[in-house]
Coordinates of C-alpha atoms in Angstrom, one line a residue:
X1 CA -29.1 -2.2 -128.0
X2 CA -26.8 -1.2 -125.0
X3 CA -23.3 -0.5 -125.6
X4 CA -20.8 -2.5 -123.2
X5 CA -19.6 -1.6 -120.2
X6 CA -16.0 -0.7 -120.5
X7 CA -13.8 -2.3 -118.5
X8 CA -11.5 0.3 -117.3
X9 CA -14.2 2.5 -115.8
X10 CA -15.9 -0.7 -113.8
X11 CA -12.4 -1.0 -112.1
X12 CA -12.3 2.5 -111.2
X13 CA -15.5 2.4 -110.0
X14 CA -14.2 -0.9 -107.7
X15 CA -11.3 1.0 -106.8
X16 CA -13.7 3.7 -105.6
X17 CA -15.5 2.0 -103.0
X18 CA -12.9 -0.4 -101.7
X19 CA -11.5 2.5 -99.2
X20 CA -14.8 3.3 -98.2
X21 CA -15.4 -0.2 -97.1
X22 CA -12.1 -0.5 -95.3
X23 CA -12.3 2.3 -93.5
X24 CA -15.9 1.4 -92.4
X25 CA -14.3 -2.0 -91.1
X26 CA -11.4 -0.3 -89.1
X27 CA -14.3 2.0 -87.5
X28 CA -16.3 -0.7 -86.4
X29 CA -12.9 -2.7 -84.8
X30 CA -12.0 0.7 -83.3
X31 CA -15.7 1.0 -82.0
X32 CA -15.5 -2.5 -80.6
X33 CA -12.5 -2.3 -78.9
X34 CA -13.2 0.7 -77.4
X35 CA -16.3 -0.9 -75.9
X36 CA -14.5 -3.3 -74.8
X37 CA -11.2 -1.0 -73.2
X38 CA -14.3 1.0 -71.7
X39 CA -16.1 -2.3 -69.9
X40 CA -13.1 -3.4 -68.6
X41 CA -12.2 -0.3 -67.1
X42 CA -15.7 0.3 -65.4
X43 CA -15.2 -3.2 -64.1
X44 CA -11.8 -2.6 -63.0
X45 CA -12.8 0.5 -61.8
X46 CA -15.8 -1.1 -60.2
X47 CA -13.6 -4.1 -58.2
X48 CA -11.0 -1.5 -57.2
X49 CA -13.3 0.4 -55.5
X50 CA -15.2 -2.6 -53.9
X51 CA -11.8 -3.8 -52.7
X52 CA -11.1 -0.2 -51.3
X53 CA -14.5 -0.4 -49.5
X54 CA -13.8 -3.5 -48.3
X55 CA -10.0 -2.7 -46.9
X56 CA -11.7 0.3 -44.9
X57 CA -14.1 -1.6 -43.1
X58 CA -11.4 -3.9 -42.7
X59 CA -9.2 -1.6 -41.0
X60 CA -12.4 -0.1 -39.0
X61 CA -13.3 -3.4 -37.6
X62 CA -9.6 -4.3 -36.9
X63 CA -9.4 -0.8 -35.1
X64 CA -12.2 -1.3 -33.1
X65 CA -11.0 -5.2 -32.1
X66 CA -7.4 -3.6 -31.2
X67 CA -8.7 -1.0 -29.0
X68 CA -11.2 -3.6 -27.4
X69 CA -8.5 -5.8 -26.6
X70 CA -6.1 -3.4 -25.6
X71 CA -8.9 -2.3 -23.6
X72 CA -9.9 -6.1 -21.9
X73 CA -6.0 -7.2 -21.5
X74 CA -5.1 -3.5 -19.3
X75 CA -8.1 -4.7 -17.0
X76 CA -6.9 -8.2 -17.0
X77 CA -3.4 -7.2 -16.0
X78 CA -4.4 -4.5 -13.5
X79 CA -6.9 -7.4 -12.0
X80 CA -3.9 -9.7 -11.8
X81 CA -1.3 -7.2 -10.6
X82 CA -3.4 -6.7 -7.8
X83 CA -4.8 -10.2 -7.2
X84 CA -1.1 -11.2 -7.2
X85 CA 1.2 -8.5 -6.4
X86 CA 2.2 -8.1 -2.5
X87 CA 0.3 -5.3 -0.9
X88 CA 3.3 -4.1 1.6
X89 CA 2.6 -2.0 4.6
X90 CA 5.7 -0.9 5.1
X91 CA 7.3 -0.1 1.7
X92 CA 10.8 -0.5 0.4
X93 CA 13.1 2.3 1.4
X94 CA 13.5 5.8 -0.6
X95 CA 15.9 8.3 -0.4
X96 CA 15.3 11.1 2.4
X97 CA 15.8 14.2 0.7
X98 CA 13.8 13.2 -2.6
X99 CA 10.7 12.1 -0.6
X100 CA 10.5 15.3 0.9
X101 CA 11.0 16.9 -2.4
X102 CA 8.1 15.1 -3.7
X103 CA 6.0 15.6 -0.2
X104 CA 6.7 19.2 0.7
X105 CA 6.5 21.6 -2.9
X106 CA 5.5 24.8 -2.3
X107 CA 6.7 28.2 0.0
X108 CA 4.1 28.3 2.6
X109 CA 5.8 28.2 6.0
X110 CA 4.9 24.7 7.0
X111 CA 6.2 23.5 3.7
X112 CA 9.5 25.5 4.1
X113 CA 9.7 24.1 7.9
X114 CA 9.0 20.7 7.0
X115 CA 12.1 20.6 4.0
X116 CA 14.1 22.3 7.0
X117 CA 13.5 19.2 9.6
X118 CA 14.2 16.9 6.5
X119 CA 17.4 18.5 6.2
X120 CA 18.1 18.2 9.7
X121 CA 17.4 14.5 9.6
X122 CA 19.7 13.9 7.2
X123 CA 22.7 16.2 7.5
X124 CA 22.6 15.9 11.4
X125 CA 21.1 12.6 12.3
X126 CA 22.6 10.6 9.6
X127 CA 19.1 9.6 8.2
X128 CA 19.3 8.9 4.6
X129 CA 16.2 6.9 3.4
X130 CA 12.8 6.4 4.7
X131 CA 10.4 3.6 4.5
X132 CA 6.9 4.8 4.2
X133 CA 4.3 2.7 6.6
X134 CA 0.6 2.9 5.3
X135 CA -1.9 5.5 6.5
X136 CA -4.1 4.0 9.0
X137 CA -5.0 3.6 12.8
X138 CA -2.3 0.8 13.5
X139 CA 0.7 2.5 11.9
X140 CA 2.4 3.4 15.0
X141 CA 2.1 -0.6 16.3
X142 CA 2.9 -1.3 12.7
X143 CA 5.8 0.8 12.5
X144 CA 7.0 -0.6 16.5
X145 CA 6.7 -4.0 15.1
X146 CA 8.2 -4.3 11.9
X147 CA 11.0 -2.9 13.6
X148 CA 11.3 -4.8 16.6
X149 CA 11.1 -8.1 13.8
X150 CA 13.5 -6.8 11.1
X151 CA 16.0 -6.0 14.3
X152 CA 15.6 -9.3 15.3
X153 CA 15.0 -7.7 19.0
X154 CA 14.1 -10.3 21.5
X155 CA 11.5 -10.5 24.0
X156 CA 10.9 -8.0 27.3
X157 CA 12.0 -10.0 29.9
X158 CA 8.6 -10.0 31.8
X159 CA 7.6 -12.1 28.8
X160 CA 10.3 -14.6 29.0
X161 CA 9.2 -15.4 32.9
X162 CA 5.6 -15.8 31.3
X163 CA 3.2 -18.2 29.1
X164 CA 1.8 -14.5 27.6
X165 CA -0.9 -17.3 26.1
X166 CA -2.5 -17.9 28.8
X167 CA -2.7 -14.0 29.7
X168 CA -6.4 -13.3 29.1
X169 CA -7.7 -16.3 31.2
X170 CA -5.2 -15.0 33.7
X171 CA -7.4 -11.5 33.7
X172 CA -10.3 -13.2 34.1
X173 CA -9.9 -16.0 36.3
X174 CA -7.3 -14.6 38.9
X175 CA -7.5 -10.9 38.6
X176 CA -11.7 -10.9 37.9
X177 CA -11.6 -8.6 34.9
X178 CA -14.5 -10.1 33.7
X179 CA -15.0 -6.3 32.0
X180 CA -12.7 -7.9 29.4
X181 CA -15.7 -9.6 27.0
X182 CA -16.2 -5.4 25.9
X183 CA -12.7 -5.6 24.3
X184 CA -12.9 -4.8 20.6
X185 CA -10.7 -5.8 18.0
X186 CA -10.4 -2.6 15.8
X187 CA -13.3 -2.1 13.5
X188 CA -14.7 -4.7 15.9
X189 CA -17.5 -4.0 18.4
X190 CA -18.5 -6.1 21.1
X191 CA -18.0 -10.1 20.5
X192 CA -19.1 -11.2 24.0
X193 CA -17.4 -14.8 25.6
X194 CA -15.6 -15.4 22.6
X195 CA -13.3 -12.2 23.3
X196 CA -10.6 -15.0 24.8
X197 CA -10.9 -17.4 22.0
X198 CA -9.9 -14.6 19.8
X199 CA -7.0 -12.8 22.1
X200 CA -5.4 -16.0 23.2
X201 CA -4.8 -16.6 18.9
X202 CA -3.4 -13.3 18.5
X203 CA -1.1 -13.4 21.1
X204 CA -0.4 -17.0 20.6
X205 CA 0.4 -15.4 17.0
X206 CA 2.4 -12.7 18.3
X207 CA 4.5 -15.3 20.3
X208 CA 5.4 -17.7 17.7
X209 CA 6.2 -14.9 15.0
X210 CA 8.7 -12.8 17.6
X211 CA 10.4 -16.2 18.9
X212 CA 10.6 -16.9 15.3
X213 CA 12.1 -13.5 13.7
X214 CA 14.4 -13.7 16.8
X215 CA 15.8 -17.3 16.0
X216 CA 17.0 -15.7 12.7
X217 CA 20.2 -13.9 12.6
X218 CA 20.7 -13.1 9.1
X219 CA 19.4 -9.6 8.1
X220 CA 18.5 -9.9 5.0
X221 CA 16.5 -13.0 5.6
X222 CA 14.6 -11.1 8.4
X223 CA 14.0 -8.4 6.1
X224 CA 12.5 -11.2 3.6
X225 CA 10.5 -12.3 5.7
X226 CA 9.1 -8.9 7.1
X227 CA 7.9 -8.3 3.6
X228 CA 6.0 -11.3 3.2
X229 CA 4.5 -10.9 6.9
X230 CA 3.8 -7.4 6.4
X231 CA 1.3 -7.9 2.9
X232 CA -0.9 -10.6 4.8
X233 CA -3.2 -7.9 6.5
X234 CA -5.3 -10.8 8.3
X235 CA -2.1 -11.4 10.4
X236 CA -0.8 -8.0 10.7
X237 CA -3.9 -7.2 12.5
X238 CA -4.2 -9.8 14.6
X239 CA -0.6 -8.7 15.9
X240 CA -1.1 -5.3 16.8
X241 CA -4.9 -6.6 18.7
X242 CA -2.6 -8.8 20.7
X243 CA 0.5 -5.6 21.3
X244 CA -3.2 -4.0 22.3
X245 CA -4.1 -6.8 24.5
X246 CA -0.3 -6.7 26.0
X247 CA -0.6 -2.9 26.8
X248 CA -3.8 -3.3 28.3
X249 CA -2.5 -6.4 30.7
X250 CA 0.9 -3.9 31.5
X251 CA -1.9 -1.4 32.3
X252 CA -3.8 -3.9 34.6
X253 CA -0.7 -5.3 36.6
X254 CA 0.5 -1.4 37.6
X255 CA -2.7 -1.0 38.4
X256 CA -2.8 -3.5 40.9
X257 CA 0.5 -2.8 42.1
X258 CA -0.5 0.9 43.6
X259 CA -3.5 -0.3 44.9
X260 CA -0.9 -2.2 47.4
X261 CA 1.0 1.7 47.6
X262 CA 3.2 0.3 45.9
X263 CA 6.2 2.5 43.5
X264 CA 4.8 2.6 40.5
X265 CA 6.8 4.2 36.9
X266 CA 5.6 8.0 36.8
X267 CA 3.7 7.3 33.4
X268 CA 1.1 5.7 34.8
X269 CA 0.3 8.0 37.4
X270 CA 0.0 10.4 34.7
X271 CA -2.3 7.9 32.9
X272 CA -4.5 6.9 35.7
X273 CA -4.8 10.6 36.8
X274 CA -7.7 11.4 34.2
X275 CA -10.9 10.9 34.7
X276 CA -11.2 8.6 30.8
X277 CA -8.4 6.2 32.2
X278 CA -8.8 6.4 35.7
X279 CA -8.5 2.6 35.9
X280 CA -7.7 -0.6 32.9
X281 CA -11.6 -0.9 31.9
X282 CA -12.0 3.4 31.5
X283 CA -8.3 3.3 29.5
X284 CA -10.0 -0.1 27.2
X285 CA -13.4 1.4 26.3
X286 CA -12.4 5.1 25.7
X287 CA -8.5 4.9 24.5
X288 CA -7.8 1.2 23.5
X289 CA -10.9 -0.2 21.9
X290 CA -11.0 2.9 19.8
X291 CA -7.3 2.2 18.3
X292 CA -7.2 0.5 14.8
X293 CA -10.9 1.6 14.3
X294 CA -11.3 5.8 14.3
X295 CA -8.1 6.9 16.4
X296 CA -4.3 5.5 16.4
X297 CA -2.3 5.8 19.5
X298 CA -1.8 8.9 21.3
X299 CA 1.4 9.9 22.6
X300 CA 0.9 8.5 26.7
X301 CA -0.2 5.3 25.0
X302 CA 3.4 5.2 22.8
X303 CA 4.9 5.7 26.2
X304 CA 2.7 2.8 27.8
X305 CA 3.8 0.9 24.6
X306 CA 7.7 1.5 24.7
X307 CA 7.3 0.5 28.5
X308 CA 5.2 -3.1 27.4
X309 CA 7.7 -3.8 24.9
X310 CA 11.0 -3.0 26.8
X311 CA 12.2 -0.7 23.6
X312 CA 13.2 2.9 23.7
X313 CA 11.4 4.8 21.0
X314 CA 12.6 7.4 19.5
X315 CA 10.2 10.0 17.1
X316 CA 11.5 12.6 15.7
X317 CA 8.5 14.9 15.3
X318 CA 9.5 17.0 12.1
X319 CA 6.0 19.6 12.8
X320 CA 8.0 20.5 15.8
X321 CA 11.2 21.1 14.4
X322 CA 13.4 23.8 16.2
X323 CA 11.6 23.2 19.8
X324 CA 13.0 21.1 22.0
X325 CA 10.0 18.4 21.4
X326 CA 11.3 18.3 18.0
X327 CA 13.1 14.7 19.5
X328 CA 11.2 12.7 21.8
X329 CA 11.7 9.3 23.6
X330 CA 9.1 6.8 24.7
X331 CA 9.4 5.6 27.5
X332 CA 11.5 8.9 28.9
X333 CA 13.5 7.0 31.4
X334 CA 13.8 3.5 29.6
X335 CA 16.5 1.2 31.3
X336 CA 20.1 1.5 29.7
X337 CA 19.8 -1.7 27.7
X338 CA 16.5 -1.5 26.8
X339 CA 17.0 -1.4 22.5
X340 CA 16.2 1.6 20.4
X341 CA 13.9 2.1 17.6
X342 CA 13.2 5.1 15.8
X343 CA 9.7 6.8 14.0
X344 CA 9.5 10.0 12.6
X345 CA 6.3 11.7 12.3
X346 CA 4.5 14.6 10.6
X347 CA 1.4 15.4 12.5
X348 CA 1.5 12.7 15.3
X349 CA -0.9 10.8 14.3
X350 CA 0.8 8.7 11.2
X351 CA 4.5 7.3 11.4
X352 CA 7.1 6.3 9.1
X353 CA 10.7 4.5 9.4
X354 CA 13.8 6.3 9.0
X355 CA 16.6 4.5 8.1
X356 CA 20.3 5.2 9.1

């Protein structure tokens, strides 16, 4: 028979393994919460990295949209700027000296000659600003007639003893220039019967806009209204084809007067001595219909234009500073009450506006 368990040594043997069982139980809470800390963390780990790939291409595509749009709205605004902003021929006035400082860098001799006629301009002639005309084969009628308008200068008196509307059916029907249908209008070629229609708008044009500038005696108005005139180019053209048609009539009526031996100014005996403007249909087909297309005015046509207009012009012509064509007048004899307006040029063929 089996002796008895004794008591004491079954709770020692309890005591034993209750440790053992504890600690296993502290393991496997350990174990599971490190499980746990470890998912979390990958999906932590696993959002923050989705949300960083996301916030790149965020910032790529909002990149790319910013630059488009910056892109779209410059175009936009340089199409309106020029859709809306006034294209002036004859820009505002700059100071003398610093438009030649911007024009004439350099030491070659023409540059150093040019800053010296400049110089002269200002310190002698009292010129301080100039107003730049825009490059083309009308700037020297653009540059006479802003001038004659922002002046406020009124009309030659040959004009105010005549309807200068009804000047080209005058040519045709009472002088017989019937050679007149081969005028052309600048670019212009040949446009035929219709050559009236047109001429007798732009010099009805011409008319209204001088009697208007003229009724005006406040400057600044004047010079207002000059600006606006001067960014419709449809107009401005049509103005200098009817100052062309004017020359070309001034032309026509001293012709007919030496026919008849009679005195005639000393310019146009100098004009109708060569052989390309020997008479008014040889000086329209090779000097006047080429103006405003590939050739501006040369300088006996400035002289026939000073004498049209009853104005004295005056160009300084800075290339030919210290000579004594350095300062020029068209016509050379003008009448003492004629009024004076000055140009200065570079190369005589493109014109600016000097202001005093």
């Amino acid at each position: 028979m089996a002796a008895p368990r004794s008591p004491t040594r079954a709770r020692e043997r309890e005591r034993s393994h209750a440790p053992a069982a504890g600690s296993d139980q502290v393991h496997s809470w350990t174990l599971a919460t490190s499980q746990a800390l470890d998912t979390v963390w990958r999906m932590a780990k696993g959002f923050v990295m989705l949300a960083v790939s996301f916030l790149m291409a965020a910032v790529c595509y909002f990149r790319r949209l910013h630059l488009y749009s910056g892109h779209k709205l410059k175009w936009w605004i340089g199409y309106l700027q020029r859709k809306f902003k006034r294209n002036l021929s004859v820009e505002a006035e700059v100071d003398l000296l610093s438009y030649c400082a911007r024009e004439w860098k350099g030491e070659t001799p023409r540059t150093k000659l040019m800053r010296k006629a400049y110089e002269e301009l200002f310190w002698r002639h009292h010129i301080k600003c100039v107003r730049q005309v825009k490059r083309d084969n009308y700037d020297a009628l653009r540059s006479v007639l802003f001038q004659i308008f922002s002046q406020g200068i009124s009309f030659p008196s040959w004009m105010k003893e005549k309807d200068i509307v009804k000047l080209p059916e005058k040519l045709l029907f009472s002088q017989g220039c019937n050679w007149i249908q081969q005028y052309s209008f600048g670019p212009e070629k040949y446009t035929g019967s219709n050559v009236f229609g047109k001429l007798r708008k732009c010099v009805e044009l011409l008319k209204t806009q001088w009697t208007e500038f003229n009724g005006i005696r406040d400057y600044h108005k004047r010079g207002s209204m000059c600006n606006t005139l001067f960014s419709d180019a449809i107009l401005e053209y049509k103005l200098y084809e009817a100052l062309k048609f004017i020359m070309l009539y001034q032309v026509t009526e001293v012709y007919e007067q030496m026919k008849t031996k009679k005195v005639i100014p000393s310019l146009f005996r100098l004009l109708f001595s060569r052989e390309t403007s020997s008479d008014p249909l040889s000086f329209m087909m090779n000097h006047l219909n080429s103006v405003g297309d590939t050739c501006g005015l040369e300088q006996i046509d400035m002289f026939i234009l000073g004498y049209s207009l009853e104005v004295k012009i005056k160009v300084f012509r800075l290339f030919k500073f210290n000579s004594r064509d350095f300062e020029v007048c068209y016509p050379e004899e003008p009448l003492r009450d004629w009024p004076e307006i000055s140009l200065l040029t570079e190369n005589d063929r493109h014109y600016h506006i000097p202001v005093f």
